Amino acid sequence: MQYVPKPALRLPIELIYTILAMSMGDYLSEIMLECPPVADDWDATLTFLHVSRSFRSCTIKLLYHLWGDTFIHERTSALSNYKPTYATFRRLTRLARTKPLSFSAGAAHEKPRELSARAVRHPISPLARIWAALVRNTAAANAVLADADNDRVHVDFEDVYVAEDLQVVAESYAEVPAGVRALLLGRVMHCTMTQAAIWTKLKALSATVTSVFRFLTLLLEAGGQLELRAELPEITEDAVAQVSRDKHASLADVFSLAVEDIPPMLAKHAVAVGLDMVLFLLELVESEGNAYVELCQMMRSYIASYLTESEREHYLQ
């Protein structure tokens, strides 16, 4: 009997498309968010392009959704060398974490040369715009934390996750076809929104800490002879928990997150907002006499209203 080989199993093209979208999304989230210590020219997409004609066709289609005609000819689907673009963004992603101060306008060191790349300076595709904004804000956030370790005077929270960048990210994400946008960039978007949420919280907390610090400093300089003017709305100690829940619920709603998805405030964040300094100053003013105990408690309660229950237990007790 002659052996007749069975025909090779062929996956439906729709299934290949979905599998590739998921795999490419995992790859993008790793290199954009986690910055793994691998060579900048390593590219998982190259594997997808060389599996079969069906895989190559689907991969090119997905790349076009992300990069537009950056390196894909719309009419012929011809693919040019995209590795330099990936390498540029990957190196910037790493530098935004390891040398964030080099991105600053007044940086003492030369700015990364990759910032002059056309895809970074004038991003025209959805992924280029999202990646450029993510790099910029990651560098700004890490620069704030690095700067806080040296001199808090130079800390500027307003440069981190600004509304304009978040709008660009949201609009660029919406440009990717609805059927694959969550598979390709869902994790990146979720991480971006969670970081935007915690830094928005830190901005508000920093402004409050600054106001309290300024008032207490003036009070000490005046030897306690300072007319009290309420710069902050009064929050009783009993109301702190509810006010905190309301603030975090509102913050989560702004960024379309669950409250539990908002990252916790870490020790480096507390240093950056000056929390330890203002708490020390509150204790110092309270030690001046009973006349200021109630005032200091009110200020401490207002600061506490920006913190979750676990954060209050960690930083205020």
PDB file of N, CA and C in Angstrom, residues 54-93:
ATOM      1  N   SER A  54       1.764  33.417   4.993  1.00  0.00           N
ATOM      2  CA  SER A  54       0.594  33.900   5.741  1.00  0.00           C
ATOM      3  C   SER A  54       1.020  34.715   6.951  1.00  0.00           C
ATOM      4  N   PHE A  55       2.046  34.209   7.681  1.00  0.00           N
ATOM      5  CA  PHE A  55       2.538  34.937   8.843  1.00  0.00           C
ATOM      6  C   PHE A  55       3.143  36.276   8.423  1.00  0.00           C
ATOM      7  N   ARG A  56       3.878  36.257   7.330  1.00  0.00           N
ATOM      8  CA  ARG A  56       4.511  37.495   6.861  1.00  0.00           C
ATOM      9  C   ARG A  56       3.465  38.524   6.467  1.00  0.00           C
ATOM     10  N   SER A  57       2.426  38.080   5.766  1.00  0.00           N
ATOM     11  CA  SER A  57       1.373  38.995   5.336  1.00  0.00           C
ATOM     12  C   SER A  57       0.662  39.619   6.536  1.00  0.00           C
ATOM     13  N   CYS A  58       0.347  38.802   7.526  1.00  0.00           N
ATOM     14  CA  CYS A  58      -0.339  39.308   8.721  1.00  0.00           C
ATOM     15  C   CYS A  58       0.572  40.230   9.530  1.00  0.00           C
ATOM     16  N   THR A  59       1.846  39.880   9.622  1.00  0.00           N
ATOM     17  CA  THR A  59       2.793  40.698  10.376  1.00  0.00           C
ATOM     18  C   THR A  59       2.932  42.080   9.755  1.00  0.00           C
ATOM     19  N   ILE A  60       3.059  42.114   8.428  1.00  0.00           N
ATOM     20  CA  ILE A  60       3.187  43.397   7.738  1.00  0.00           C
ATOM     21  C   ILE A  60       1.925  44.239   7.928  1.00  0.00           C
ATOM     22  N   LYS A  61       0.782  43.600   7.903  1.00  0.00           N
ATOM     23  CA  LYS A  61      -0.471  44.324   8.111  1.00  0.00           C
ATOM     24  C   LYS A  61      -0.522  44.940   9.512  1.00  0.00           C
ATOM     25  N   LEU A  62      -0.071  44.178  10.518  1.00  0.00           N
ATOM     26  CA  LEU A  62      -0.056  44.686  11.887  1.00  0.00           C
ATOM     27  C   LEU A  62       0.969  45.811  12.041  1.00  0.00           C
ATOM     28  N   LEU A  63       2.113  45.645  11.407  1.00  0.00           N
ATOM     29  CA  LEU A  63       3.121  46.700  11.453  1.00  0.00           C
ATOM     30  C   LEU A  63       2.601  47.990  10.831  1.00  0.00           C
ATOM     31  N   TYR A  64       1.817  47.840   9.774  1.00  0.00           N
ATOM     32  CA  TYR A  64       1.255  49.033   9.132  1.00  0.00           C
ATOM     33  C   TYR A  64       0.263  49.734  10.057  1.00  0.00           C
ATOM     34  N   HIS A  65      -0.527  48.963  10.800  1.00  0.00           N
ATOM     35  CA  HIS A  65      -1.457  49.563  11.765  1.00  0.00           C
ATOM     36  C   HIS A  65      -0.696  50.383  12.811  1.00  0.00           C
ATOM     37  N   LEU A  66       0.494  49.913  13.181  1.00  0.00           N
ATOM     38  CA  LEU A  66       1.271  50.570  14.232  1.00  0.00           C
ATOM     39  C   LEU A  66       2.136  51.706  13.717  1.00  0.00           C
ATOM     40  N   TRP A  67       2.790  51.465  12.568  1.00  0.00           N
ATOM     41  CA  TRP A  67       3.802  52.391  12.086  1.00  0.00           C
ATOM     42  C   TRP A  67       3.393  53.170  10.846  1.00  0.00           C
ATOM     43  N   GLY A  68       2.222  52.875  10.281  1.00  0.00           N
ATOM     44  CA  GLY A  68       1.820  53.551   9.063  1.00  0.00           C
ATOM     45  C   GLY A  68       2.804  53.261   7.943  1.00  0.00           C
ATOM     46  N   ASP A  69       3.123  54.268   7.153  1.00  0.00           N
ATOM     47  CA  ASP A  69       4.047  54.067   6.036  1.00  0.00           C
ATOM     48  C   ASP A  69       5.483  54.451   6.405  1.00  0.00           C
ATOM     49  N   THR A  70       5.798  54.383   7.709  1.00  0.00           N
ATOM     50  CA  THR A  70       7.152  54.698   8.147  1.00  0.00           C
ATOM     51  C   THR A  70       8.180  53.835   7.424  1.00  0.00           C
ATOM     52  N   PHE A  71       7.903  52.534   7.321  1.00  0.00           N
ATOM     53  CA  PHE A  71       8.778  51.656   6.558  1.00  0.00           C
ATOM     54  C   PHE A  71       7.999  50.603   5.781  1.00  0.00           C
ATOM     55  N   ILE A  72       6.727  50.896   5.476  1.00  0.00           N
ATOM     56  CA  ILE A  72       5.890  49.995   4.682  1.00  0.00           C
ATOM     57  C   ILE A  72       5.231  50.790   3.566  1.00  0.00           C
ATOM     58  N   HIS A  73       5.385  50.320   2.347  1.00  0.00           N
ATOM     59  CA  HIS A  73       4.749  50.973   1.207  1.00  0.00           C
ATOM     60  C   HIS A  73       3.275  50.559   1.184  1.00  0.00           C
ATOM     61  N   GLU A  74       2.388  51.544   1.277  1.00  0.00           N
ATOM     62  CA  GLU A  74       0.964  51.242   1.415  1.00  0.00           C
ATOM     63  C   GLU A  74       0.425  50.446   0.234  1.00  0.00           C
ATOM     64  N   ARG A  75       0.837  50.766  -0.982  1.00  0.00           N
ATOM     65  CA  ARG A  75       0.253  50.107  -2.164  1.00  0.00           C
ATOM     66  C   ARG A  75       0.829  48.722  -2.400  1.00  0.00           C
ATOM     67  N   THR A  76       2.141  48.556  -2.248  1.00  0.00           N
ATOM     68  CA  THR A  76       2.783  47.273  -2.540  1.00  0.00           C
ATOM     69  C   THR A  76       3.038  46.426  -1.298  1.00  0.00           C
ATOM     70  N   SER A  77       2.891  47.007  -0.120  1.00  0.00           N
ATOM     71  CA  SER A  77       3.204  46.330   1.156  1.00  0.00           C
ATOM     72  C   SER A  77       4.664  45.931   1.254  1.00  0.00           C
ATOM     73  N   ALA A  78       5.515  46.562   0.451  1.00  0.00           N
ATOM     74  CA  ALA A  78       6.946  46.291   0.540  1.00  0.00           C
ATOM     75  C   ALA A  78       7.485  46.827   1.861  1.00  0.00           C
ATOM     76  N   LEU A  79       8.300  46.024   2.520  1.00  0.00           N
ATOM     77  CA  LEU A  79       8.806  46.366   3.846  1.00  0.00           C
ATOM     78  C   LEU A  79      10.269  46.754   3.758  1.00  0.00           C
ATOM     79  N   SER A  80      10.585  47.970   4.200  1.00  0.00           N
ATOM     80  CA  SER A  80      11.970  48.414   4.238  1.00  0.00           C
ATOM     81  C   SER A  80      12.556  48.099   5.617  1.00  0.00           C
ATOM     82  N   ASN A  81      13.808  48.438   5.812  1.00  0.00           N
ATOM     83  CA  ASN A  81      14.497  48.109   7.058  1.00  0.00           C
ATOM     84  C   ASN A  81      13.944  48.942   8.219  1.00  0.00           C
ATOM     85  N   TYR A  82      13.268  48.277   9.137  1.00  0.00           N
ATOM     86  CA  TYR A  82      12.666  48.971  10.272  1.00  0.00           C
ATOM     87  C   TYR A  82      13.523  48.874  11.530  1.00  0.00           C
ATOM     88  N   LYS A  83      14.585  48.063  11.488  1.00  0.00           N
ATOM     89  CA  LYS A  83      15.381  47.839  12.697  1.00  0.00           C
ATOM     90  C   LYS A  83      15.995  49.109  13.281  1.00  0.00           C
ATOM     91  N   PRO A  84      16.509  50.030  12.459  1.00  0.00           N
ATOM     92  CA  PRO A  84      17.069  51.259  13.049  1.00  0.00           C
ATOM     93  C   PRO A  84      16.054  52.050  13.874  1.00  0.00           C
ATOM     94  N   THR A  85      14.803  52.069  13.415  1.00  0.00           N
ATOM     95  CA  THR A  85      13.772  52.793  14.164  1.00  0.00           C
ATOM     96  C   THR A  85      13.517  52.136  15.510  1.00  0.00           C
ATOM     97  N   TYR A  86      13.405  50.804  15.501  1.00  0.00           N
ATOM     98  CA  TYR A  86      13.218  50.082  16.761  1.00  0.00           C
ATOM     99  C   TYR A  86      14.419  50.300  17.683  1.00  0.00           C
ATOM    100  N   ALA A  87      15.617  50.215  17.137  1.00  0.00           N
ATOM    101  CA  ALA A  87      16.822  50.374  17.952  1.00  0.00           C
ATOM    102  C   ALA A  87      16.886  51.762  18.592  1.00  0.00           C
ATOM    103  N   THR A  88      16.468  52.784  17.839  1.00  0.00           N
ATOM    104  CA  THR A  88      16.467  54.150  18.358  1.00  0.00           C
ATOM    105  C   THR A  88      15.540  54.280  19.555  1.00  0.00           C
ATOM    106  N   PHE A  89      14.316  53.799  19.406  1.00  0.00           N
ATOM    107  CA  PHE A  89      13.348  53.913  20.503  1.00  0.00           C
ATOM    108  C   PHE A  89      13.749  53.049  21.694  1.00  0.00           C
ATOM    109  N   ARG A  90      14.329  51.886  21.419  1.00  0.00           N
ATOM    110  CA  ARG A  90      14.717  51.014  22.529  1.00  0.00           C
ATOM    111  C   ARG A  90      15.853  51.628  23.333  1.00  0.00           C
ATOM    112  N   ARG A  91      16.798  52.249  22.649  1.00  0.00           N
ATOM    113  CA  ARG A  91      17.898  52.889  23.376  1.00  0.00           C
ATOM    114  C   ARG A  91      17.376  54.079  24.190  1.00  0.00           C
ATOM    115  N   LEU A  92      16.467  54.854  23.626  1.00  0.00           N
ATOM    116  CA  LEU A  92      15.890  55.972  24.375  1.00  0.00           C
ATOM    117  C   LEU A  92      15.112  55.469  25.589  1.00  0.00           C
ATOM    118  N   THR A  93      14.425  54.352  25.428  1.00  0.00           N
ATOM    119  CA  THR A  93      13.688  53.767  26.554  1.00  0.00           C
ATOM    120  C   THR A  93      14.640  53.420  27.687  1.00  0.00           C
TER     121      THR A  93
END
